[in-house]
PDB file of C-alpha atoms in Angstrom:
ATOM      1  CA  THR A  33      -4.569  17.433 -11.700  1.00  0.00           C
ATOM      2  CA  SER A  34      -2.236  18.469 -14.630  1.00  0.00           C
ATOM      3  CA  THR A  35      -2.730  21.020 -17.326  1.00  0.00           C
ATOM      4  CA  LEU A  36      -3.851  19.493 -20.480  1.00  0.00           C
ATOM      5  CA  GLU A  37      -3.911  22.992 -22.615  1.00  0.00           C
ATOM      6  CA  THR A  38      -3.542  26.682 -22.109  1.00  0.00           C
ATOM      7  CA  ASP A  39      -5.225  29.214 -24.640  1.00  0.00           C
ATOM      8  CA  ALA A  40      -3.995  32.476 -24.165  1.00  0.00           C
ATOM      9  CA  ALA A  41      -5.120  36.045 -25.317  1.00  0.00           C
ATOM     10  CA  GLN A  42      -8.530  34.963 -26.352  1.00  0.00           C
ATOM     11  CA  GLU A  43     -10.725  37.623 -27.331  1.00  0.00           C
ATOM     12  CA  TYR A  44     -14.084  38.560 -25.978  1.00  0.00           C
ATOM     13  CA  GLY A  45     -16.748  36.389 -27.990  1.00  0.00           C
ATOM     14  CA  ALA A  46     -14.264  33.964 -29.710  1.00  0.00           C
ATOM     15  CA  THR A  47     -14.862  30.639 -29.631  1.00  0.00           C
ATOM     16  CA  THR A  48     -12.396  28.198 -27.951  1.00  0.00           C
ATOM     17  CA  THR A  49     -11.599  24.323 -28.519  1.00  0.00           C
ATOM     18  CA  TYR A  50      -9.578  21.647 -27.013  1.00  0.00           C
ATOM     19  CA  ASP A  51      -7.203  20.403 -29.519  1.00  0.00           C
ATOM     20  CA  GLY A  52      -4.815  18.238 -27.510  1.00  0.00           C
ATOM     21  CA  THR A  53      -4.783  14.280 -27.069  1.00  0.00           C
ATOM     22  CA  THR A  54      -8.096  13.136 -25.432  1.00  0.00           C
ATOM     23  CA  PRO A  55      -7.658  12.996 -21.853  1.00  0.00           C
ATOM     24  CA  THR A  56      -7.019   9.795 -19.876  1.00  0.00           C
ATOM     25  CA  LYS A  57      -7.579   8.707 -16.563  1.00  0.00           C
ATOM     26  CA  SER A  58      -6.927   4.934 -14.695  1.00  0.00           C
ATOM     27  CA  ALA A  59      -7.643   3.248 -11.615  1.00  0.00           C
ATOM     28  CA  THR A  60      -7.707  -0.408 -10.578  1.00  0.00           C
ATOM     29  CA  GLY A  61     -10.981  -2.087 -11.768  1.00  0.00           C
ATOM     30  CA  TYR A  62     -12.489   0.364 -13.619  1.00  0.00           C
ATOM     31  CA  THR A  63     -12.564   2.069 -17.421  1.00  0.00           C
ATOM     32  CA  TYR A  64     -12.986   5.974 -17.377  1.00  0.00           C
ATOM     33  CA  THR A  65     -14.170   7.570 -20.874  1.00  0.00           C
ATOM     34  CA  PHE A  66     -13.971  11.096 -21.594  1.00  0.00           C
ATOM     35  CA  ASP A  67     -17.273  13.116 -21.962  1.00  0.00           C
ATOM     36  CA  GLY A  68     -16.493  16.565 -21.975  1.00  0.00           C
ATOM     37  CA  TRP A  69     -16.120  19.600 -19.556  1.00  0.00           C
ATOM     38  CA  ALA A  70     -16.672  20.431 -15.823  1.00  0.00           C
ATOM     39  CA  THR A  71     -16.132  24.029 -14.278  1.00  0.00           C
ATOM     40  CA  SER A  72     -14.794  22.680 -11.428  1.00  0.00           C
ATOM     41  CA  ALA A  73     -12.490  19.593 -10.239  1.00  0.00           C
ATOM     42  CA  ASN A  74     -14.504  16.403  -9.372  1.00  0.00           C
ATOM     43  CA  GLY A  75     -17.680  18.627 -10.583  1.00  0.00           C
ATOM     44  CA  GLU A  76     -20.452  17.293 -12.692  1.00  0.00           C
ATOM     45  CA  LYS A  77     -20.327  17.987 -16.599  1.00  0.00           C
ATOM     46  CA  ALA A  78     -21.182  21.246 -17.967  1.00  0.00           C
ATOM     47  CA  TYR A  79     -20.359  20.872 -21.696  1.00  0.00           C
ATOM     48  CA  ASN A  80     -19.792  17.919 -24.256  1.00  0.00           C
ATOM     49  CA  ASP A  81     -16.570  17.948 -25.739  1.00  0.00           C
ATOM     50  CA  GLY A  82     -16.482  20.825 -28.347  1.00  0.00           C
ATOM     51  CA  SER A  83     -19.159  22.524 -26.941  1.00  0.00           C
ATOM     52  CA  THR A  84     -17.789  25.252 -24.353  1.00  0.00           C
ATOM     53  CA  PRO A  85     -19.390  28.597 -24.619  1.00  0.00           C
ATOM     54  CA  THR A  86     -17.815  31.755 -26.005  1.00  0.00           C
ATOM     55  CA  VAL A  87     -15.369  33.261 -24.112  1.00  0.00           C
ATOM     56  CA  SER A  88     -16.462  35.848 -21.587  1.00  0.00           C
ATOM     57  CA  GLY A  89     -13.588  36.042 -19.086  1.00  0.00           C
ATOM     58  CA  ALA A  90     -10.964  33.915 -17.696  1.00  0.00           C
ATOM     59  CA  ALA A  91     -11.769  29.983 -17.239  1.00  0.00           C
ATOM     60  CA  THR A  92     -10.802  26.470 -16.651  1.00  0.00           C
ATOM     61  CA  TYR A  93     -12.251  23.640 -17.415  1.00  0.00           C
ATOM     62  CA  TYR A  94     -11.961  20.325 -16.032  1.00  0.00           C
ATOM     63  CA  ALA A  95     -11.477  16.731 -17.789  1.00  0.00           C
ATOM     64  CA  HIS A  96     -14.987  14.757 -16.948  1.00  0.00           C
ATOM     65  CA  PHE A  97     -15.179  11.306 -17.303  1.00  0.00           C
ATOM     66  CA  THR A  98     -17.768   8.527 -17.186  1.00  0.00           C
ATOM     67  CA  ARG A  99     -16.698   5.280 -14.846  1.00  0.00           C
ATOM     68  CA  THR A 100     -17.626   1.977 -15.870  1.00  0.00           C
ATOM     69  CA  THR A 101     -16.656  -0.775 -13.273  1.00  0.00           C
ATOM     70  CA  ASN A 102     -14.719  -3.662 -14.865  1.00  0.00           C
ATOM     71  CA  THR A 103     -15.672  -7.448 -14.857  1.00  0.00           C
ATOM     72  CA  TYR A 104     -13.447 -10.185 -15.206  1.00  0.00           C
ATOM     73  CA  THR A 105     -13.233 -13.931 -15.837  1.00  0.00           C
ATOM     74  CA  ILE A 106     -13.118 -16.123 -12.632  1.00  0.00           C
ATOM     75  CA  THR A 107     -12.485 -19.560 -12.984  1.00  0.00           C
ATOM     76  CA  PHE A 108     -13.084 -22.250 -10.011  1.00  0.00           C
ATOM     77  CA  LEU A 109     -11.696 -25.773 -10.709  1.00  0.00           C
ATOM     78  CA  ALA A 110     -11.720 -28.643  -8.863  1.00  0.00           C
ATOM     79  CA  LYS A 111      -8.339 -30.368  -7.086  1.00  0.00           C
ATOM     80  CA  ASP A 112      -7.744 -32.172 -10.071  1.00  0.00           C
ATOM     81  CA  GLY A 113      -7.695 -29.541 -12.262  1.00  0.00           C
ATOM     82  CA  SER A 114     -11.475 -30.159 -13.930  1.00  0.00           C
ATOM     83  CA  GLN A 115     -13.640 -26.945 -14.201  1.00  0.00           C
ATOM     84  CA  LEU A 116     -16.292 -26.314 -11.777  1.00  0.00           C
ATOM     85  CA  SER A 117     -17.342 -22.996 -13.304  1.00  0.00           C
ATOM     86  CA  ALA A 118     -16.385 -20.111 -15.082  1.00  0.00           C
ATOM     87  CA  GLY A 119     -17.843 -16.282 -16.105  1.00  0.00           C
ATOM     88  CA  THR A 120     -17.856 -12.606 -15.595  1.00  0.00           C
ATOM     89  CA  GLN A 121     -18.041 -11.406 -12.145  1.00  0.00           C
ATOM     90  CA  THR A 122     -17.857  -7.517 -11.317  1.00  0.00           C
ATOM     91  CA  TYR A 123     -15.124  -6.223  -9.919  1.00  0.00           C
ATOM     92  CA  GLY A 124     -15.469  -5.049  -6.168  1.00  0.00           C
ATOM     93  CA  THR A 125     -18.604  -7.150  -5.784  1.00  0.00           C
ATOM     94  CA  THR A 126     -18.318 -10.380  -3.653  1.00  0.00           C
ATOM     95  CA  LEU A 127     -16.770 -13.052  -4.932  1.00  0.00           C
ATOM     96  CA  THR A 128     -19.699 -15.790  -6.056  1.00  0.00           C
ATOM     97  CA  CYS A 129     -18.139 -19.119  -5.314  1.00  0.00           C
ATOM     98  CA  PRO A 130     -19.049 -22.618  -6.049  1.00  0.00           C
ATOM     99  CA  THR A 131     -19.435 -25.253  -3.813  1.00  0.00           C
ATOM    100  CA  ALA A 132     -16.043 -27.699  -3.628  1.00  0.00           C
ATOM    101  CA  PRO A 133     -16.501 -31.210  -4.092  1.00  0.00           C
ATOM    102  CA  VAL A 134     -15.954 -33.160  -1.015  1.00  0.00           C
ATOM    103  CA  ILE A 135     -12.961 -35.712  -1.183  1.00  0.00           C
ATOM    104  CA  SER A 136     -12.501 -38.320   1.513  1.00  0.00           C
ATOM    105  CA  GLY A 137     -10.288 -38.153   3.792  1.00  0.00           C
ATOM    106  CA  GLU A 138      -9.577 -34.476   3.222  1.00  0.00           C
ATOM    107  CA  THR A 139     -10.982 -31.008   4.160  1.00  0.00           C
ATOM    108  CA  PHE A 140     -11.229 -28.203   1.929  1.00  0.00           C
ATOM    109  CA  THR A 141      -9.351 -24.907   3.395  1.00  0.00           C
ATOM    110  CA  GLY A 142     -10.117 -22.568   0.690  1.00  0.00           C
ATOM    111  CA  TRP A 143      -9.507 -21.319  -3.054  1.00  0.00           C
ATOM    112  CA  THR A 144      -5.888 -21.286  -4.453  1.00  0.00           C
ATOM    113  CA  GLY A 145      -5.588 -18.048  -7.563  1.00  0.00           C
ATOM    114  CA  ASP A 146      -3.116 -18.205  -9.721  1.00  0.00           C
ATOM    115  CA  ASN A 147      -2.720 -14.365  -9.030  1.00  0.00           C
ATOM    116  CA  SER A 148      -0.705 -15.397  -5.686  1.00  0.00           C
ATOM    117  CA  THR A 149      -3.898 -14.955  -3.713  1.00  0.00           C
ATOM    118  CA  PHE A 150      -5.574 -17.540  -1.103  1.00  0.00           C
ATOM    119  CA  ILE A 151      -8.953 -17.118  -0.217  1.00  0.00           C
ATOM    120  CA  PRO A 152      -9.465 -19.495   3.475  1.00  0.00           C
ATOM    121  CA  GLU A 153     -12.866 -20.943   3.885  1.00  0.00           C
ATOM    122  CA  ALA A 154     -13.850 -18.380   6.504  1.00  0.00           C
ATOM    123  CA  GLN A 155     -13.796 -15.547   4.046  1.00  0.00           C
ATOM    124  CA  ILE A 156     -15.971 -17.216   1.214  1.00  0.00           C
ATOM    125  CA  GLY A 157     -18.933 -15.273   0.929  1.00  0.00           C
ATOM    126  CA  THR A 158     -17.230 -11.336   1.886  1.00  0.00           C
ATOM    127  CA  ALA A 159     -14.260 -11.832  -0.529  1.00  0.00           C
ATOM    128  CA  THR A 160     -14.475  -9.418  -3.504  1.00  0.00           C
ATOM    129  CA  VAL A 161     -13.899  -9.965  -6.867  1.00  0.00           C
ATOM    130  CA  PRO A 162     -10.220  -8.498  -7.858  1.00  0.00           C
ATOM    131  CA  ALA A 163      -8.717  -6.748 -10.920  1.00  0.00           C
ATOM    132  CA  GLY A 164      -7.894  -9.198 -13.310  1.00  0.00           C
ATOM    133  CA  ASN A 165      -8.894 -12.238 -14.651  1.00  0.00           C
ATOM    134  CA  VAL A 166      -8.354 -15.294 -12.554  1.00  0.00           C
ATOM    135  CA  THR A 167      -8.677 -18.661 -12.099  1.00  0.00           C
ATOM    136  CA  TYR A 168      -8.626 -20.196  -8.586  1.00  0.00           C
ATOM    137  CA  THR A 169      -8.072 -24.217  -7.528  1.00  0.00           C
ATOM    138  CA  ALA A 170     -10.263 -25.888  -4.703  1.00  0.00           C
ATOM    139  CA  THR A 171      -7.441 -26.430  -1.565  1.00  0.00           C
ATOM    140  CA  TYR A 172      -7.965 -29.306   0.672  1.00  0.00           C
ATOM    141  CA  GLY A 173      -5.620 -29.994   4.138  1.00  0.00           C
ATOM    142  CA  THR A 174      -5.665 -32.976   6.099  1.00  0.00           C
ATOM    143  CA  ASP A 175      -4.465 -31.492   9.551  1.00  0.00           C
ATOM    144  CA  ALA A 176      -4.584 -28.033  11.255  1.00  0.00           C
ATOM    145  CA  TYR A 177      -1.180 -26.866  12.311  1.00  0.00           C
ATOM    146  CA  THR A 178       0.359 -23.817  14.273  1.00  0.00           C
ATOM    147  CA  ILE A 179       2.272 -20.709  12.920  1.00  0.00           C
ATOM    148  CA  LYS A 180       4.144 -19.120  15.125  1.00  0.00           C
ATOM    149  CA  TYR A 181       6.468 -15.835  14.802  1.00  0.00           C
ATOM    150  CA  PHE A 182       9.096 -14.309  16.582  1.00  0.00           C
ATOM    151  CA  VAL A 183      10.788 -11.272  16.161  1.00  0.00           C
ATOM    152  CA  ASP A 184      14.450 -10.706  17.342  1.00  0.00           C
ATOM    153  CA  GLY A 185      13.592 -13.875  19.019  1.00  0.00           C
ATOM    154  CA  VAL A 186      10.506 -12.856  20.956  1.00  0.00           C
ATOM    155  CA  GLU A 187       7.301 -14.713  20.078  1.00  0.00           C
ATOM    156  CA  ILE A 188       4.946 -12.366  19.172  1.00  0.00           C
ATOM    157  CA  PRO A 189       1.173 -14.206  20.085  1.00  0.00           C
ATOM    158  CA  GLU A 190      -1.353 -12.010  17.988  1.00  0.00           C
ATOM    159  CA  LEU A 191       0.358 -12.853  14.679  1.00  0.00           C
ATOM    160  CA  GLU A 192       0.019 -16.907  15.493  1.00  0.00           C
ATOM    161  CA  GLN A 193      -1.999 -18.558  12.787  1.00  0.00           C
ATOM    162  CA  THR A 194      -3.677 -22.014  12.259  1.00  0.00           C
ATOM    163  CA  ALA A 195      -2.955 -23.666   8.898  1.00  0.00           C
ATOM    164  CA  TYR A 196      -3.484 -26.508   6.944  1.00  0.00           C
ATOM    165  CA  TYR A 197      -1.368 -28.993   5.662  1.00  0.00           C
ATOM    166  CA  GLY A 198      -0.250 -28.342   1.982  1.00  0.00           C
ATOM    167  CA  ASN A 199      -1.783 -24.653   2.226  1.00  0.00           C
ATOM    168  CA  PRO A 200       0.551 -21.453   1.107  1.00  0.00           C
ATOM    169  CA  ILE A 201       1.988 -19.709   3.969  1.00  0.00           C
ATOM    170  CA  VAL A 202       1.124 -16.169   4.153  1.00  0.00           C
ATOM    171  CA  THR A 203       3.175 -14.268   6.517  1.00  0.00           C
ATOM    172  CA  PRO A 204       1.714 -11.417   8.167  1.00  0.00           C
ATOM    173  CA  ASP A 205       2.582  -7.344   8.379  1.00  0.00           C
ATOM    174  CA  TYR A 206       4.350  -6.528  11.274  1.00  0.00           C
ATOM    175  CA  THR A 207       5.462  -3.079  12.741  1.00  0.00           C
ATOM    176  CA  PRO A 208       8.421  -2.731  14.623  1.00  0.00           C
ATOM    177  CA  GLU A 209       8.647  -0.094  17.644  1.00  0.00           C
ATOM    178  CA  ALA A 210       9.428   3.201  16.830  1.00  0.00           C
ATOM    179  CA  GLY A 211      13.060   4.070  15.812  1.00  0.00           C
ATOM    180  CA  LYS A 212      13.566   0.544  14.312  1.00  0.00           C
ATOM    181  CA  VAL A 213      13.323  -1.093  10.739  1.00  0.00           C
ATOM    182  CA  PHE A 214      11.716  -4.304  10.149  1.00  0.00           C
ATOM    183  CA  ASN A 215      13.866  -6.525   8.104  1.00  0.00           C
ATOM    184  CA  GLY A 216      11.715  -9.344   7.022  1.00  0.00           C
ATOM    185  CA  TRP A 217      10.873 -12.903   7.725  1.00  0.00           C
ATOM    186  CA  GLN A 218      13.722 -15.286   7.280  1.00  0.00           C
ATOM    187  CA  ALA A 219      13.494 -18.725   5.371  1.00  0.00           C
ATOM    188  CA  VAL A 220       9.536 -19.006   5.242  1.00  0.00           C
ATOM    189  CA  PRO A 221       8.296 -22.127   3.806  1.00  0.00           C
ATOM    190  CA  GLU A 222       5.915 -22.206   1.011  1.00  0.00           C
ATOM    191  CA  THR A 223       3.666 -24.608   2.222  1.00  0.00           C
ATOM    192  CA  VAL A 224       2.440 -25.774   5.695  1.00  0.00           C
ATOM    193  CA  GLU A 225       4.122 -28.910   6.484  1.00  0.00           C
ATOM    194  CA  GLY A 226       3.909 -28.863  10.367  1.00  0.00           C
ATOM    195  CA  ASP A 227       3.869 -26.827  13.212  1.00  0.00           C
ATOM    196  CA  THR A 228       6.439 -24.052  12.461  1.00  0.00           C
ATOM    197  CA  ASN A 229       8.193 -21.150  13.635  1.00  0.00           C
ATOM    198  CA  ILE A 230       8.982 -18.302  11.431  1.00  0.00           C
ATOM    199  CA  TYR A 231      11.751 -15.778  12.528  1.00  0.00           C
ATOM    200  CA  GLY A 232      12.027 -12.051  11.553  1.00  0.00           C
ATOM    201  CA  THR A 233      14.541  -9.350  13.002  1.00  0.00           C
ATOM    202  CA  THR A 234      14.690  -5.554  13.278  1.00  0.00           C
ATOM    203  CA  SER A 235      17.559  -3.335  13.079  1.00  0.00           C
ATOM    204  CA  TRP A 236      17.887   0.148  15.022  1.00  0.00           C
ATOM    205  CA  ILE A 237      18.119   3.328  12.400  1.00  0.00           C
ATOM    206  CA  ASP A 238      21.145   5.475  12.996  1.00  0.00           C
ATOM    207  CA  TYR A 239      20.422   9.331  13.577  1.00  0.00           C
ATOM    208  CA  THR A 240      22.620  11.824  13.303  1.00  0.00           C
ATOM    209  CA  VAL A 241      22.702  15.069  15.539  1.00  0.00           C
ATOM    210  CA  THR A 242      24.201  17.991  13.954  1.00  0.00           C
ATOM    211  CA  TYR A 243      25.026  21.243  16.552  1.00  0.00           C
ATOM    212  CA  TYR A 244      25.724  24.588  14.156  1.00  0.00           C
ATOM    213  CA  VAL A 245      26.932  27.650  15.946  1.00  0.00           C
ATOM    214  CA  SER A 246      26.971  30.730  13.746  1.00  0.00           C
ATOM    215  CA  TYR A 247      29.574  33.606  14.394  1.00  0.00           C
ATOM    216  CA  ALA A 248      30.090  36.865  11.977  1.00  0.00           C
ATOM    217  CA  ASP A 249      32.324  35.132  10.075  1.00  0.00           C
ATOM    218  CA  ALA A 250      32.545  31.547  10.577  1.00  0.00           C
ATOM    219  CA  THR A 251      30.251  28.468  11.494  1.00  0.00           C
ATOM    220  CA  VAL A 252      31.378  25.777  13.490  1.00  0.00           C
ATOM    221  CA  VAL A 253      29.659  22.393  13.251  1.00  0.00           C
ATOM    222  CA  GLN A 254      29.496  19.445  16.292  1.00  0.00           C
ATOM    223  CA  THR A 255      28.288  16.401  14.565  1.00  0.00           C
ATOM    224  CA  TYR A 256      26.651  13.296  16.787  1.00  0.00           C
ATOM    225  CA  THR A 257      26.337   9.617  14.691  1.00  0.00           C
ATOM    226  CA  GLY A 258      25.134   6.544  15.377  1.00  0.00           C
ATOM    227  CA  LEU A 259      22.355   7.560  17.592  1.00  0.00           C
ATOM    228  CA  HIS A 260      19.064   5.758  18.425  1.00  0.00           C
ATOM    229  CA  TYR A 261      15.547   6.334  18.815  1.00  0.00           C
ATOM    230  CA  GLY A 262      14.937   7.300  22.970  1.00  0.00           C
ATOM    231  CA  ASP A 263      18.834   7.635  23.429  1.00  0.00           C
ATOM    232  CA  ALA A 264      19.825  10.856  25.339  1.00  0.00           C
ATOM    233  CA  PHE A 265      19.879  13.625  23.516  1.00  0.00           C
ATOM    234  CA  PRO A 266      23.631  14.599  23.433  1.00  0.00           C
ATOM    235  CA  VAL A 267      24.501  18.180  24.013  1.00  0.00           C
ATOM    236  CA  PRO A 268      28.246  19.766  23.285  1.00  0.00           C
ATOM    237  CA  SER A 269      29.824  21.890  26.095  1.00  0.00           C
ATOM    238  CA  ASN A 270      28.598  25.627  25.065  1.00  0.00           C
ATOM    239  CA  PRO A 271      31.353  27.323  22.435  1.00  0.00           C
ATOM    240  CA  THR A 272      33.132  30.313  23.495  1.00  0.00           C
ATOM    241  CA  LEU A 273      34.021  33.355  21.854  1.00  0.00           C
ATOM    242  CA  ALA A 274      36.285  36.010  22.872  1.00  0.00           C
ATOM    243  CA  GLY A 275      33.968  39.069  24.076  1.00  0.00           C
ATOM    244  CA  ASN A 276      30.786  36.880  23.187  1.00  0.00           C
ATOM    245  CA  THR A 277      28.195  35.492  25.561  1.00  0.00           C
ATOM    246  CA  PHE A 278      26.605  32.161  24.272  1.00  0.00           C
ATOM    247  CA  ALA A 279      22.910  32.371  24.810  1.00  0.00           C
ATOM    248  CA  GLY A 280      22.015  28.806  24.246  1.00  0.00           C
ATOM    249  CA  TRP A 281      20.600  26.254  21.619  1.00  0.00           C
ATOM    250  CA  ASP A 282      17.626  26.858  19.690  1.00  0.00           C
ATOM    251  CA  SER A 283      16.211  23.249  20.914  1.00  0.00           C
ATOM    252  CA  GLU A 284      17.411  20.597  23.505  1.00  0.00           C
ATOM    253  CA  PRO A 285      14.982  17.743  23.494  1.00  0.00           C
ATOM    254  CA  ALA A 286      15.219  15.025  26.159  1.00  0.00           C
ATOM    255  CA  THR A 287      15.572  12.497  23.520  1.00  0.00           C
ATOM    256  CA  VAL A 288      16.247  11.371  20.465  1.00  0.00           C
ATOM    257  CA  THR A 289      13.357  10.802  17.985  1.00  0.00           C
ATOM    258  CA  GLY A 290      14.638  11.195  14.639  1.00  0.00           C
TER     259      GLY A 290
END
């Protein structure tokens, strides 16, 4: 929440008005129109713009908006580019798709959008209207192939996909183990041309452990670099200072976690 305007030192009974620019709000798929003021964040509208009550004490008013769900033009084309249907559909509702033409010797596999999305046949009836005008083209394949994914040379069976010839390859997300970052999938073909193995790698995150020893007039720093998640936590030798007894470190984890 940001402050739009502050009217300070207002007299009791005075009338205050908002003199700033019209408040705005935005969100994907929706249009928000300013229509007045509420007395609490996300509360119901209490006053129209310009009709807040006279001053009777300190008050805070919150911009209130009406929300309208956007509609977008959704167009469907046959494989040859001829139009099958076109019309407006409401954002977030179930996407209404026409029946794809039957092509001898080919199998309909889904709709490919000009917004770089693909709706598999299995998701027709559950896919929702996107935020924006989109043209979808019927996509076909003749044979099903297996896409396998390997990370650091090890196959990840749960990521295996079945895809049809000519369809775009949509790589899955992969979450590495703790202490590593995923470097991405390498050399991914744009479309399915046969059984395909796709490879990715991870890298260890390097951590640094620093020890600070504070004396009356000096600070000694002991630093360990290049440590990885799960490594044994390094502990330096106990520091010495004439006339003093070392009391210990404030924290000594068993392994490195960050």
